[in-house]
Short mmCIF file of C-alpha atoms in Angstrom, two decimals:
data_model
loop_
_atom_site.label_atom_id
_atom_site.label_comp_id
_atom_site.label_asym_id
_atom_site.label_seq_id
_atom_site.Cartn_x
_atom_site.Cartn_y
_atom_site.Cartn_z
CA MET A 1 -4.26 -5.32 -7.99
CA ARG A 2 -1.47 -4.13 -5.71
CA ILE A 3 -0.50 -5.66 -2.56
CA SER A 4 0.56 -2.95 0.08
CA ALA A 5 3.63 -3.43 1.89
CA LYS A 6 1.48 -3.25 4.95
CA ALA A 7 -0.26 -6.17 3.79
CA ASP A 8 2.90 -8.12 2.64
CA TYR A 9 4.81 -7.56 6.23
CA ALA A 10 1.30 -8.54 7.92
CA VAL A 11 1.10 -11.87 6.48
CA ARG A 12 4.80 -12.67 6.66
CA ALA A 13 4.62 -11.54 10.37
CA THR A 14 1.74 -14.04 10.89
CA VAL A 15 3.31 -16.80 9.10
CA GLU A 16 6.26 -16.55 11.40
CA LEU A 17 3.68 -16.74 14.47
CA ALA A 18 2.07 -19.81 12.57
CA ALA A 19 5.50 -21.31 12.15
CA ALA A 20 6.51 -20.90 15.69
CA GLY A 21 3.66 -23.10 16.52
CA ASP A 22 4.30 -23.78 20.30
CA GLY A 23 2.25 -20.90 21.82
CA SER A 24 5.64 -19.14 22.92
CA PRO A 25 5.13 -15.49 22.20
CA VAL A 26 7.33 -14.10 19.75
CA SER A 27 8.48 -10.34 20.29
CA ALA A 28 8.03 -7.78 17.62
CA GLU A 29 11.66 -7.37 17.32
CA ALA A 30 12.20 -11.05 16.37
CA LEU A 31 9.44 -11.15 13.83
CA ALA A 32 10.81 -7.95 12.29
CA SER A 33 14.15 -9.55 12.13
CA ALA A 34 13.11 -12.89 10.73
CA GLN A 35 11.11 -11.49 7.88
CA GLN A 36 13.72 -8.21 7.43
CA VAL A 37 10.78 -5.55 8.05
CA PRO A 38 10.91 -2.25 9.66
CA HIS A 39 10.39 -2.83 13.53
CA ARG A 40 8.43 0.26 13.93
CA PHE A 41 6.05 -0.38 11.08
CA LEU A 42 5.65 -3.93 12.10
CA GLU A 43 4.64 -2.58 15.49
CA ALA A 44 1.76 -0.70 14.04
CA ILE A 45 0.69 -3.44 11.85
CA LEU A 46 0.42 -5.74 14.66
CA ARG A 47 -1.77 -3.47 16.61
CA ASP A 48 -3.96 -3.55 13.55
CA LEU A 49 -3.78 -7.46 13.68
CA ARG A 50 -4.54 -7.34 17.50
CA ARG A 51 -7.53 -5.15 16.77
CA ASP A 52 -8.86 -7.45 14.41
CA GLY A 53 -8.41 -10.60 16.61
CA ILE A 54 -5.61 -12.28 14.57
CA VAL A 55 -3.05 -11.93 17.09
CA ALA A 56 -2.86 -11.52 20.61
CA SER A 57 0.08 -9.85 22.84
CA ARG A 58 1.47 -10.82 25.99
CA ARG A 59 3.35 -8.40 28.24
CA GLY A 60 6.54 -8.83 30.58
CA ALA A 61 9.43 -10.80 30.38
CA GLY A 62 9.08 -13.26 27.59
CA GLY A 63 6.28 -11.52 26.11
CA GLY A 64 5.48 -10.63 22.63
CA TYR A 65 2.94 -11.85 20.00
CA ILE A 66 0.93 -15.28 19.34
CA LEU A 67 -1.86 -16.04 17.03
CA ALA A 68 -5.22 -15.53 18.69
CA ARG A 69 -6.88 -18.38 16.58
CA PRO A 70 -5.40 -21.64 15.21
CA ALA A 71 -3.33 -20.93 12.13
CA ASP A 72 -5.63 -23.17 10.03
CA GLY A 73 -8.49 -20.94 10.76
CA VAL A 74 -6.71 -17.79 9.63
CA THR A 75 -6.56 -16.90 6.04
CA VAL A 76 -4.33 -14.56 3.95
CA ALA A 77 -7.55 -12.87 3.16
CA ASP A 78 -8.44 -12.18 6.98
CA VAL A 79 -4.58 -10.95 7.35
CA VAL A 80 -5.14 -8.60 4.35
CA ARG A 81 -8.62 -7.25 5.37
CA ALA A 82 -7.35 -6.64 9.11
CA VAL A 83 -4.47 -4.22 7.87
CA ASP A 84 -5.84 -2.53 4.45
CA GLY A 85 -9.65 -3.23 4.33
CA PRO A 86 -11.56 -4.72 1.64
CA LEU A 87 -9.23 -6.89 -0.66
CA VAL A 88 -10.54 -5.35 -3.89
CA TYR A 89 -11.82 -1.68 -4.10
CA VAL A 90 -12.10 0.84 -6.90
CA ARG A 91 -11.98 4.46 -6.07
CA ASP A 92 -12.05 3.58 -2.18
CA GLN A 93 -15.38 1.71 -2.81
CA ARG A 94 -16.38 -1.73 -2.80
CA PRO A 95 -17.23 -2.71 -6.27
CA SER A 96 -20.77 -3.90 -5.22
CA ASP A 97 -21.31 -0.12 -4.25
CA LEU A 98 -20.51 1.21 -7.57
CA ASP A 99 -23.01 2.42 -10.14
CA TYR A 100 -22.08 2.65 -13.64
CA SER A 101 -24.23 3.67 -16.50
CA GLY A 102 -24.09 3.76 -20.44
CA THR A 103 -21.41 2.03 -21.96
CA ALA A 104 -19.27 1.56 -19.01
CA ALA A 105 -22.32 -0.41 -17.12
CA SER A 106 -20.73 -3.72 -17.83
CA LEU A 107 -17.39 -2.77 -16.19
CA LEU A 108 -19.10 -3.32 -12.67
CA HIS A 109 -19.11 -7.08 -13.67
CA VAL A 110 -15.41 -7.01 -14.18
CA TRP A 111 -14.75 -5.35 -10.82
CA VAL A 112 -16.84 -7.77 -9.08
CA ALA A 113 -15.19 -10.84 -10.99
CA LEU A 114 -11.88 -9.42 -9.80
CA ARG A 115 -12.94 -9.34 -6.31
CA ALA A 116 -14.35 -12.86 -6.52
CA ASN A 117 -11.36 -14.51 -7.95
CA VAL A 118 -8.91 -12.87 -5.57
CA ARG A 119 -11.26 -13.88 -2.83
CA ALA A 120 -11.32 -17.29 -4.10
CA VAL A 121 -7.36 -17.35 -3.68
CA LEU A 122 -6.88 -15.59 -0.73
CA GLU A 123 -9.80 -17.13 1.43
CA GLN A 124 -8.32 -20.56 0.94
CA VAL A 125 -4.77 -20.09 1.62
CA THR A 126 -4.23 -20.38 5.27
CA LEU A 127 -1.42 -19.37 7.81
CA ALA A 128 -0.95 -23.04 8.57
CA ASP A 129 -0.56 -23.75 4.75
CA LEU A 130 2.05 -21.14 4.27
CA ALA A 131 4.04 -22.21 7.46
CA ALA A 132 3.94 -25.79 6.21
CA GLY A 133 5.44 -24.31 3.00
CA THR A 134 2.53 -25.37 0.82
CA VAL A 135 -0.72 -23.94 -0.72
CA PRO A 136 -4.13 -25.59 -1.79
CA GLN A 137 -4.26 -27.51 -5.00
CA ASP A 138 -6.31 -24.82 -6.74
CA VAL A 139 -3.33 -22.25 -6.24
CA ARG A 140 -0.64 -24.78 -7.32
CA LEU A 141 -2.58 -25.23 -10.79
CA LEU A 142 -2.78 -21.40 -11.12
CA VAL A 143 1.16 -21.10 -10.37
CA ALA A 144 1.82 -23.96 -12.65
CA ASP A 145 0.66 -21.84 -15.63
CA GLU A 146 3.92 -20.48 -17.13
CA GLU A 147 1.94 -17.23 -18.32
CA ALA A 148 1.22 -16.60 -14.51
CA TRP A 149 4.77 -15.71 -14.15
CA GLU A 150 5.12 -13.32 -17.03
CA ASN A 151 5.04 -9.59 -16.78
CA PRO A 152 2.88 -8.39 -19.71
#
């Protein structure tokens, strides 16, 4: 599985908004600077996030972006889907929409299991968790496995 730069930047920017926490708008420039991401690319990402109802924008002096929902109600999966679409897809299709036959028929089960596991992690981690510098226990257990850090 590959996490796009767009998804990575989107999560990082929304975590910055969650960490701001006081409801004051944060400019795109400040978000880009805080996370060292290209400002123009971030602007396009913020438009996607706004369209999906994850962030809201405020115009004028002191304007910028805020989370449109409480940080504990926005998961990493929500953010990734807003900018990249489905979490796991094969040849631009959802695994459940694929049809394999013959000896490859059981491969469909592998793709669906992969999607289920990705969802199991990304749908339980919220922006509030990340802004607080923590992740749920299930994720901590996965990370505690030394093999998780290896590059096979």
